[in-house]
Amino acid sequence: MRHTIKPQPFEGNGARSHQTKSKSASRKHAGSSRQLEQLSRLYYDAMDLFNQSALAASFEDMLNVKNRPRITRLVSLGLGSLLDSKDQQRRIKQLVIFMAIASHLTLPMSDESSVTLYAQDPTFSAIDEAFLNSLGITVLKTPSSSDLGDAGQMINEETLVYSPFLTIATYKLLFSQSLHTSTKSLSGSKIPILVSDDLNALKLKWDKRTSEHRDVETLIKGARSGNYRRRAVNGEGFWAESDRPFPLAIYWRQAATLQKRGESCASAMGFPRENQAMSIQV
């Protein structure tokens, strides 16, 4: 009996190309999954550490107060990519703080609105976006770190802005009363709460003769007559020496009557004017 040879399907260039692309896509998907798993592990480890720290108690005390402004949006600016780098641990921890802040800003059951979370940074990768989305965070777009981008349209009088790191140019946009074109619709609105670099500490980063020092000092001086109160954020047990960021402060908008009363008391008791109300016009 003759042995017949079954004809093999012809694999042209198209078939081989399809197989190559499929293998490449599979490897890429596997790599993405591993990165997401790593980010998730780092995030939840950092969250466990935060919950046991004095810093967590500090945020809870400052945010769980009766006169807190109504917050329906949280916007993070300048977080940076969460992927492997020398700053990864610090950025993961800063994300943990953002989520911890959100956990203290729940609305009453009678309020039909919900608190929405946003994050914006020009260095976010597709992996960053996927991980942030998994936490319920919507990623906004911006062309550069010196542009408020989509966030400029999202920030309103019910927005807490969290900026663990911003360039001075972006701080100028955020604080300026003459608005950037991308934030034109926000004219006259004020951010109720800003969690950011402590500007009093930030100006000390540079020599007094530098333009950077003068820029930050101008922001502080221009804000003293407004109605935001500065509170430095303190608390140990979370940061290591290798990932400790710049000092943070919470700038909290006060009612006009409270502002005047606070300024009078501060003047009478000799408190430094830097600790008085701070205006943040967006």
Short mmCIF file of N, CA and C in Angstrom, two decimals, residues 15 35 42 46 48 58 65 73 77 83 95 100 119 123 131 139 155 157-158 193 228 232 238 255 269:
data_model
loop_
_atom_site.label_atom_id
_atom_site.label_comp_id
_atom_site.label_asym_id
_atom_site.label_seq_id
_atom_site.Cartn_x
_atom_site.Cartn_y
_atom_site.Cartn_z
N ALA A 15 0.58 34.60 6.34
CA ALA A 15 0.32 33.72 7.47
C ALA A 15 1.42 33.83 8.51
N GLN A 35 3.25 43.89 34.89
CA GLN A 35 3.45 45.24 35.41
C GLN A 35 2.27 45.70 36.25
N LEU A 42 2.57 46.73 45.01
CA LEU A 42 3.24 47.87 45.63
C LEU A 42 2.23 48.84 46.24
N ALA A 46 1.82 49.68 50.23
CA ALA A 46 1.97 51.06 50.69
C ALA A 46 0.72 51.52 51.43
N ASP A 48 -1.28 49.62 53.23
CA ASP A 48 -1.22 49.01 54.56
C ASP A 48 -0.28 49.80 55.48
N SER A 58 -3.19 62.05 60.90
CA SER A 58 -3.12 63.49 60.67
C SER A 58 -4.11 63.92 59.58
N VAL A 65 -13.95 67.17 59.49
CA VAL A 65 -14.42 68.30 60.30
C VAL A 65 -15.79 68.74 59.79
N ARG A 73 -15.30 66.48 43.45
CA ARG A 73 -14.24 66.07 42.52
C ARG A 73 -12.89 66.16 43.21
N LEU A 77 -2.64 66.36 40.20
CA LEU A 77 -1.76 66.94 39.19
C LEU A 77 -0.31 66.64 39.54
N LEU A 83 5.52 53.61 36.86
CA LEU A 83 6.35 52.48 36.44
C LEU A 83 7.74 52.55 37.06
N LEU A 95 0.20 58.39 45.49
CA LEU A 95 -1.10 57.92 45.01
C LEU A 95 -1.93 57.39 46.17
N ALA A 100 -6.44 57.97 49.97
CA ALA A 100 -6.82 58.10 51.37
C ALA A 100 -7.61 59.39 51.60
N ALA A 119 -6.89 62.14 37.46
CA ALA A 119 -5.44 62.31 37.57
C ALA A 119 -4.90 62.75 36.22
N THR A 123 3.38 62.32 31.64
CA THR A 123 4.24 61.14 31.54
C THR A 123 3.49 59.83 31.75
N PHE A 131 -3.91 51.04 35.28
CA PHE A 131 -3.90 50.83 36.73
C PHE A 131 -4.75 51.88 37.43
N VAL A 139 -8.29 59.33 33.79
CA VAL A 139 -7.05 60.01 33.41
C VAL A 139 -7.37 61.16 32.45
N ILE A 155 -11.67 71.57 37.07
CA ILE A 155 -11.57 72.20 38.39
C ILE A 155 -12.66 73.24 38.57
N GLU A 157 -15.57 74.96 41.94
CA GLU A 157 -15.67 75.32 43.35
C GLU A 157 -15.97 74.13 44.26
N GLU A 158 -16.09 72.93 43.70
CA GLU A 158 -16.29 71.72 44.52
C GLU A 158 -15.16 70.72 44.28
N ILE A 193 -10.20 73.35 48.46
CA ILE A 193 -9.09 72.72 49.19
C ILE A 193 -7.97 72.40 48.21
N TYR A 228 -7.69 81.68 52.39
CA TYR A 228 -7.28 80.29 52.54
C TYR A 228 -6.34 80.16 53.74
N ALA A 232 0.25 72.87 57.75
CA ALA A 232 1.32 71.95 57.37
C ALA A 232 0.89 70.52 57.70
N PHE A 238 5.40 56.67 57.61
CA PHE A 238 5.04 56.31 56.23
C PHE A 238 6.21 56.48 55.27
N ALA A 255 -14.57 80.91 55.21
CA ALA A 255 -15.62 81.90 54.95
C ALA A 255 -15.04 83.29 55.20
N MET A 269 -2.21 88.35 68.31
CA MET A 269 -1.37 87.38 69.00
C MET A 269 0.03 87.30 68.41
#
